Each structure stands twice: as C-alpha cells, then as structure tokens.
JSON list of C-alpha atoms in Angstrom, two decimals:
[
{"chain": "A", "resi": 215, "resn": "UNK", "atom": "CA", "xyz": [113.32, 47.45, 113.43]},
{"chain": "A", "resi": 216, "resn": "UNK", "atom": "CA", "xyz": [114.43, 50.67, 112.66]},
{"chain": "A", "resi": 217, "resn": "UNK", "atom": "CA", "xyz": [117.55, 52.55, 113.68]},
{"chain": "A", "resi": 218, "resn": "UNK", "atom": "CA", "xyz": [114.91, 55.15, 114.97]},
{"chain": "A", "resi": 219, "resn": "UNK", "atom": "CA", "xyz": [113.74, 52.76, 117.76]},
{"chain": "A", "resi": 220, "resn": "UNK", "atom": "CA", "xyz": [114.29, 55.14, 120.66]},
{"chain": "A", "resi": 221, "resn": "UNK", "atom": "CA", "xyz": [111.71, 57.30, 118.83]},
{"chain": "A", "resi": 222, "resn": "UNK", "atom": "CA", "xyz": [108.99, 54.79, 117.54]},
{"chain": "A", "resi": 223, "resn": "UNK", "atom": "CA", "xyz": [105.50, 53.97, 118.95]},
{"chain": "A", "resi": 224, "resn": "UNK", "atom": "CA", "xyz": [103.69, 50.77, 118.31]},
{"chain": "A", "resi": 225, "resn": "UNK", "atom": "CA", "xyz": [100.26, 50.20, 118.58]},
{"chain": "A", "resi": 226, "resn": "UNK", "atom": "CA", "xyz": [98.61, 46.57, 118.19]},
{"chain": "A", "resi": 227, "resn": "UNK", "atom": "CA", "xyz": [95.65, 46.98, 115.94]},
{"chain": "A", "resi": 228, "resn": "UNK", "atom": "CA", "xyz": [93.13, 44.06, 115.75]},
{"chain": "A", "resi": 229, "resn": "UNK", "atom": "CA", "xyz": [92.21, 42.90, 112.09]},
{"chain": "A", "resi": 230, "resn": "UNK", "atom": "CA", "xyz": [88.90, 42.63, 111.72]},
{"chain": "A", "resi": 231, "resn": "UNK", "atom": "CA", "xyz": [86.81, 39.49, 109.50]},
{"chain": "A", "resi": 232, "resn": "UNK", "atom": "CA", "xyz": [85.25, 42.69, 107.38]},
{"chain": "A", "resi": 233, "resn": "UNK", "atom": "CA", "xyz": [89.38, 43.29, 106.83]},
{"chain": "A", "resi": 234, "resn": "UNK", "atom": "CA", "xyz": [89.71, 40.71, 104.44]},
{"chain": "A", "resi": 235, "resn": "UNK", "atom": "CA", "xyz": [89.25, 40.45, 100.71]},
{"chain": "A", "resi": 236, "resn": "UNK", "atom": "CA", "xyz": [88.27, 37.69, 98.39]},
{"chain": "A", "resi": 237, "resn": "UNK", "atom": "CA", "xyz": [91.98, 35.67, 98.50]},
{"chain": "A", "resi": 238, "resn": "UNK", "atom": "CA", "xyz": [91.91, 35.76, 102.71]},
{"chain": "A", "resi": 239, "resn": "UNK", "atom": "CA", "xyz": [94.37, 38.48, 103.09]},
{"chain": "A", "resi": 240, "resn": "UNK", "atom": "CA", "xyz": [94.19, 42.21, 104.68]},
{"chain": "A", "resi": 241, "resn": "UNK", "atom": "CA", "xyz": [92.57, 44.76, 102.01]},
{"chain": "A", "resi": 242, "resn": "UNK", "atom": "CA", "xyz": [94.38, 46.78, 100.87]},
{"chain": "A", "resi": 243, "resn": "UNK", "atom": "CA", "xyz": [92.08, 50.19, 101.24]},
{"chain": "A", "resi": 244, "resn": "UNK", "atom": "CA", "xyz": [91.13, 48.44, 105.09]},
{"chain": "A", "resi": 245, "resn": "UNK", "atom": "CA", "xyz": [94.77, 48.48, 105.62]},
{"chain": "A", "resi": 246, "resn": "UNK", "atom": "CA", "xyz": [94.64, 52.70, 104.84]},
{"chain": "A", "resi": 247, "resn": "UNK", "atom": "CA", "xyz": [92.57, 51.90, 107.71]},
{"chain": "A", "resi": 248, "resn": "UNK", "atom": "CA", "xyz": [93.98, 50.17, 110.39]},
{"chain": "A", "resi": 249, "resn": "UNK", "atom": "CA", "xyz": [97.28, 52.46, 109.90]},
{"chain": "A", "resi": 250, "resn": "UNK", "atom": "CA", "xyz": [95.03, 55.41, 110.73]},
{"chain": "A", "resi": 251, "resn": "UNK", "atom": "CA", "xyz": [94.05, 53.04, 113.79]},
{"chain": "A", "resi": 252, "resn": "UNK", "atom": "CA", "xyz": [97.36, 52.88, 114.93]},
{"chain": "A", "resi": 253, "resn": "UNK", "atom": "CA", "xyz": [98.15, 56.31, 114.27]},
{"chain": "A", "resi": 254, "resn": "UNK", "atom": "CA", "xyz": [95.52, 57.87, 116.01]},
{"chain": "A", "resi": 255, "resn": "UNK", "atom": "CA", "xyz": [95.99, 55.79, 119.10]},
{"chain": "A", "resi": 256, "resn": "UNK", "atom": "CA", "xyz": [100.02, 56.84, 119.11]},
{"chain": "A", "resi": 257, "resn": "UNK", "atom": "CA", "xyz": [98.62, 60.70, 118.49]},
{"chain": "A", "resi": 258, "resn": "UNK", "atom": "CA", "xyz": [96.38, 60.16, 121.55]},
{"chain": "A", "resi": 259, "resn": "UNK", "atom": "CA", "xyz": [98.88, 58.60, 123.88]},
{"chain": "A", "resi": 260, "resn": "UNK", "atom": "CA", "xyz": [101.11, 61.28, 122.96]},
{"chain": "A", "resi": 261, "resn": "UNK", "atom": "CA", "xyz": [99.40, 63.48, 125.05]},
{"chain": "A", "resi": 262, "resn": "UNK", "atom": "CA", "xyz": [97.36, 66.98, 124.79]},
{"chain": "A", "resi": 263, "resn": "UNK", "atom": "CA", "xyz": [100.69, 69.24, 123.91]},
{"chain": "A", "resi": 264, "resn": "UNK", "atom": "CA", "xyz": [101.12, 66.57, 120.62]},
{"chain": "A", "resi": 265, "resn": "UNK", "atom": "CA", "xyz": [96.97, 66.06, 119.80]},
{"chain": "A", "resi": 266, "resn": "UNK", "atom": "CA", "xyz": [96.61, 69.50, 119.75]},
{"chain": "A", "resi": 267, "resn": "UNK", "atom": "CA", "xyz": [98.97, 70.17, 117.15]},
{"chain": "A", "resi": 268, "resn": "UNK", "atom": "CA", "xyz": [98.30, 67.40, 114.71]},
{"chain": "A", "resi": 269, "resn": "UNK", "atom": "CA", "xyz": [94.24, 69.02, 115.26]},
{"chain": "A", "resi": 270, "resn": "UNK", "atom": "CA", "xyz": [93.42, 69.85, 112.79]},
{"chain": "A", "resi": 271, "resn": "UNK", "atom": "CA", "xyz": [95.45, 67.84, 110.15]},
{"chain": "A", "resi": 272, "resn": "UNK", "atom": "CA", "xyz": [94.44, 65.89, 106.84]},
{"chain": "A", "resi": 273, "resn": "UNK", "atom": "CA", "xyz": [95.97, 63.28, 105.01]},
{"chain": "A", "resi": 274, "resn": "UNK", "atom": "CA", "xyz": [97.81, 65.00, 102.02]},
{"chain": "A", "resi": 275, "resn": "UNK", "atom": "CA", "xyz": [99.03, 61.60, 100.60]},
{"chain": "A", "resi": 276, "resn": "UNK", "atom": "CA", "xyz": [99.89, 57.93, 101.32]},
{"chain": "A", "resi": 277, "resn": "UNK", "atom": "CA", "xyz": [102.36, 55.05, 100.06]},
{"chain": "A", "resi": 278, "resn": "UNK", "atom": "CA", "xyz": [101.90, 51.32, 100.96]},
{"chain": "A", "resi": 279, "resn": "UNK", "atom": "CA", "xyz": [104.55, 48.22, 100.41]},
{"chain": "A", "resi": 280, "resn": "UNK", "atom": "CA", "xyz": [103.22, 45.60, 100.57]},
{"chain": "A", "resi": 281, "resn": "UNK", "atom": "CA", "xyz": [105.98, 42.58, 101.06]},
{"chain": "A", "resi": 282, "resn": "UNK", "atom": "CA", "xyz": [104.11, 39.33, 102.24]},
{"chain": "A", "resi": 283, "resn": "UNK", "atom": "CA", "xyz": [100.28, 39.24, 102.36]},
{"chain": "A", "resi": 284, "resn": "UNK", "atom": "CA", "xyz": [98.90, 39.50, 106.19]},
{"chain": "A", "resi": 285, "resn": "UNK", "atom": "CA", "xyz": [95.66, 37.50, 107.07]},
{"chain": "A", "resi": 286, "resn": "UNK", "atom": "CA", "xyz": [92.79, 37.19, 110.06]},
{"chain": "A", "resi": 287, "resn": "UNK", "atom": "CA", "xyz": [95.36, 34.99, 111.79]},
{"chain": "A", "resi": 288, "resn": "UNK", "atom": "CA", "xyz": [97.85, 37.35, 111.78]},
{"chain": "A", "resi": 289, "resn": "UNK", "atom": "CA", "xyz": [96.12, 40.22, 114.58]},
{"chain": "A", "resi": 290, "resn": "UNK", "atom": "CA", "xyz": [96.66, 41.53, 116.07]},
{"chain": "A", "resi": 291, "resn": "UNK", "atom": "CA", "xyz": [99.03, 43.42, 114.19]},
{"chain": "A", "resi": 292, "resn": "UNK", "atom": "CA", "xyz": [101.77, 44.97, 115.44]},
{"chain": "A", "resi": 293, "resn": "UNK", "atom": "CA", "xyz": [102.19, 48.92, 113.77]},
{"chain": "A", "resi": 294, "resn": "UNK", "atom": "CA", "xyz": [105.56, 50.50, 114.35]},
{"chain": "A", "resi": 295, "resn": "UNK", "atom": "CA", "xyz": [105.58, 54.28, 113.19]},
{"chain": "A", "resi": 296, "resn": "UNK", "atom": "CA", "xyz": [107.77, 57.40, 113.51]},
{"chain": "A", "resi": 297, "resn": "UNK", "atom": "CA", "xyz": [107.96, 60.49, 112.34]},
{"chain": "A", "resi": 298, "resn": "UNK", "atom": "CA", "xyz": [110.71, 60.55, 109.47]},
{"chain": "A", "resi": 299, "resn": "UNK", "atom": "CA", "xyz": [110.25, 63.71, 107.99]},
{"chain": "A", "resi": 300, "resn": "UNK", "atom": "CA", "xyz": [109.15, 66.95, 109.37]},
{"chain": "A", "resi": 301, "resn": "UNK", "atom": "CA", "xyz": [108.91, 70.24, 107.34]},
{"chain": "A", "resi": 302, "resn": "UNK", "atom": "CA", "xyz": [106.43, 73.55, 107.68]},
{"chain": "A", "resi": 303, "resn": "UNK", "atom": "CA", "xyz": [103.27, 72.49, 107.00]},
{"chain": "A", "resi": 304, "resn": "UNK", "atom": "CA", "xyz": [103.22, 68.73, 107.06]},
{"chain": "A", "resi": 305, "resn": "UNK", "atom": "CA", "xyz": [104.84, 66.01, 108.53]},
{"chain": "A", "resi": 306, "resn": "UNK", "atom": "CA", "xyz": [105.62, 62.34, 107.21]},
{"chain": "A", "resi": 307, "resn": "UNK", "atom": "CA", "xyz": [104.63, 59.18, 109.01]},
{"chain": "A", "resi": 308, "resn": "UNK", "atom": "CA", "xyz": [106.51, 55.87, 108.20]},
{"chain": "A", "resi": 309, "resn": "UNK", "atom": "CA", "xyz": [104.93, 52.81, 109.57]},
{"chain": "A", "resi": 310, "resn": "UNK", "atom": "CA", "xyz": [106.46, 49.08, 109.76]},
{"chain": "A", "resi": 311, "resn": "UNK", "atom": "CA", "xyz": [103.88, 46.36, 110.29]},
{"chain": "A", "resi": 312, "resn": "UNK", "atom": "CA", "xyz": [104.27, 43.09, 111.00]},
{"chain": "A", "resi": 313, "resn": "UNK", "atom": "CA", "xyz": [102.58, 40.21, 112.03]},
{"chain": "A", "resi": 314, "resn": "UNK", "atom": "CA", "xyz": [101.46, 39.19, 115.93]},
{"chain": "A", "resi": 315, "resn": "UNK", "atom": "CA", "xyz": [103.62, 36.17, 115.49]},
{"chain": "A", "resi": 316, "resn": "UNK", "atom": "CA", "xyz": [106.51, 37.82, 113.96]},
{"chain": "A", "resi": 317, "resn": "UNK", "atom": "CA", "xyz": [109.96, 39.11, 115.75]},
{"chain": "A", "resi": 318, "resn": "UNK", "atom": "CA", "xyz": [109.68, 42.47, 116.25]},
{"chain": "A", "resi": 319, "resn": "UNK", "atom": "CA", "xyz": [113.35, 43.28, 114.44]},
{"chain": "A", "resi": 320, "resn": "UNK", "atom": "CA", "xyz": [112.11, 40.93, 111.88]},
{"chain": "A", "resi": 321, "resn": "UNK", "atom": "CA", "xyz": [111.19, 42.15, 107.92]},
{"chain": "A", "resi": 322, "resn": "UNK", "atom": "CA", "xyz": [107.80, 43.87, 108.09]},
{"chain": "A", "resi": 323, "resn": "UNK", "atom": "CA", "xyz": [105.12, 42.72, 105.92]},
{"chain": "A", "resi": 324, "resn": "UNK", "atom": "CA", "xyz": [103.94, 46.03, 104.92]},
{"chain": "A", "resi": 325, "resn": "UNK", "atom": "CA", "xyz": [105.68, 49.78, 104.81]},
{"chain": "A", "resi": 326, "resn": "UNK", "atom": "CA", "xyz": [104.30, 52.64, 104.32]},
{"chain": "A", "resi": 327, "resn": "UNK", "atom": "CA", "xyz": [104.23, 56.56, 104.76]},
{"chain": "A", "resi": 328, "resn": "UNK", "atom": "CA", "xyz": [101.31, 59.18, 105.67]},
{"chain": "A", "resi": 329, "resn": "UNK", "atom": "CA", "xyz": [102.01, 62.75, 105.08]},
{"chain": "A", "resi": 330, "resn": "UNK", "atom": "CA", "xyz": [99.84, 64.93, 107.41]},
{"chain": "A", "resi": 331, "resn": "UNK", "atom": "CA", "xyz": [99.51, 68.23, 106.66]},
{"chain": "A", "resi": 332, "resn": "UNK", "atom": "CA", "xyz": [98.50, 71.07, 109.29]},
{"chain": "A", "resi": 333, "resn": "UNK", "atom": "CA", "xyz": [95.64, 72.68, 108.39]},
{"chain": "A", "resi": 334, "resn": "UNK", "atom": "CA", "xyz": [93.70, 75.86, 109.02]},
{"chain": "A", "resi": 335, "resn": "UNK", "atom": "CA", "xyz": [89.73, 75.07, 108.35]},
{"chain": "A", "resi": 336, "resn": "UNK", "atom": "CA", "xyz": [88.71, 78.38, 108.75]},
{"chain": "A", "resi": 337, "resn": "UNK", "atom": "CA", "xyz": [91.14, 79.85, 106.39]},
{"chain": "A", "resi": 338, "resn": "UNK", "atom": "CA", "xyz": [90.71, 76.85, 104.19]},
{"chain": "A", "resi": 339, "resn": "UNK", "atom": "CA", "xyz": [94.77, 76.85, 104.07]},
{"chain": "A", "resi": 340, "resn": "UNK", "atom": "CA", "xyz": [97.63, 74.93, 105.46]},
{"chain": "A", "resi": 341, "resn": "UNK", "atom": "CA", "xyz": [99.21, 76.72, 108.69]},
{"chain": "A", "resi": 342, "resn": "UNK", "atom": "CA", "xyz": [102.43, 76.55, 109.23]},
{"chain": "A", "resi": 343, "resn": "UNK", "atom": "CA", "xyz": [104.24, 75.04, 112.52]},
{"chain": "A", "resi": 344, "resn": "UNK", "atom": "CA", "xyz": [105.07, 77.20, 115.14]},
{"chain": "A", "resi": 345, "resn": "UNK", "atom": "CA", "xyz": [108.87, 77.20, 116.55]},
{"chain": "A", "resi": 346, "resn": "UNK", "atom": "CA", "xyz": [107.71, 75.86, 119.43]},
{"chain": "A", "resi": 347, "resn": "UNK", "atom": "CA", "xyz": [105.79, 73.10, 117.63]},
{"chain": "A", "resi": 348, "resn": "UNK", "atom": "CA", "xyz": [108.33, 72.35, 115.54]},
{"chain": "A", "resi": 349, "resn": "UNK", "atom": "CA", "xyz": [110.42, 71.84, 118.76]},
{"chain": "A", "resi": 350, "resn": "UNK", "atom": "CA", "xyz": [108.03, 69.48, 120.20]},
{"chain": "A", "resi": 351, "resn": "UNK", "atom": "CA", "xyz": [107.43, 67.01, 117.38]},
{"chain": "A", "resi": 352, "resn": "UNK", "atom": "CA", "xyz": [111.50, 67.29, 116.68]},
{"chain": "A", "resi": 353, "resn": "UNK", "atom": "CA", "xyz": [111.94, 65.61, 120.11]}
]
C-alpha cells in the first residue's frame, strides 16, 4: 500500500469471462475498463459536492503497468486509487490493483494513472477549478 492510505478508496470490481483474452489473463483494453469501474464507483461514493465537480470530465490520457498477469480467478479485484496530482484543469488518478487473494500491502499486479480533465461542453474547452473546488478535492 501506499503511504497515501489515509486518502485512498478501494473498490472491488468483478472480472468478467468477456475480460479475458486468448492466454486466460485480464485484457488489457478491458482492464481501461474495469479501472473506470472502480473509479466511477469511488466518484459516486464520494458524494454530490465531489460528482459534481468531476461532471463533466474526460479522460485526457492513461498509463498501465502491468507486473504479473491477473486472471478470472483472481475477482474480484481489489482497485486502490488516489488522487496524486491535482493542477487547474485536470487531475491525476493513480490506481494499485491487486488480486482478491492478495495482501492488501502486498506488490500490486497492475499500476496505473488516469488524468481527468474538467471540461466545459458547451464552450468545447477545459474549465478551470474553482478555489473552492480545488479545496475540496485537496482534502
């Protein structure tokens, strides 16, 4: 686990059969996936003040690690994420995931990063955070 713990969510996202690629292990555009999954339940069990800042946002750009290959018999998988980085317009994600079975302070099978940008559809721009918002997500 991270030294971030006070501040991380985890969500337990089930891997599906349709998950899987040809050598029995997650895929790796499925596991784009099941972070967003996990992301979007820890968005929505943040609460309105935190949903309605991250509406709308869009996925400016992702990085996956992938350490040890996780299977079917591996779900449901456990998703530790945190906000590591949190500027302007966007904000970065970093996710741990590991297996069911595994400790949860053990090495996580995959890593990765989402950066979220705040957008503004009906400009067709990025907005910027507010103080306030800034404030919130900071905490």
């Amino acid at each position: 686990m991270t030294d971030t713990a006070a501040r991380t969510y985890t969500s337990h996202v089930i891997v599906r059969w349709s998950d899987m690629d040809i050598f029995k292990h997650v895929n790796h555009a499925r596991m784009l996936t099941l972070l967003e999954e996990a992301r979007v339940d820890w968005l929505y069990s943040a609460g309105p003040e935190i949903t309605n800042i991250f509406e709308p946002s869009v996925v400016a750009g992702a990085e996956l690690r992938y350490r040890t290959p996780l299977k079917h018999s591996d779900s449901p998988l456990a998703i530790t994420m945190w906000i590591e980085k949190l500027r302007a317009v966007d904000v970065t994600i970093r996710y741990e995931v590991r297996s069911a079975h595994a400790a949860p302070d053990s090495r996580p099978a995959v890593t990765a990063t989402t950066q979220l940008a705040f957008a503004d559809p009906e400009a067709g721009t990025l907005r910027r955070l507010t103080a306030d918002q800034r404030a919130v997500l900071a905490s």
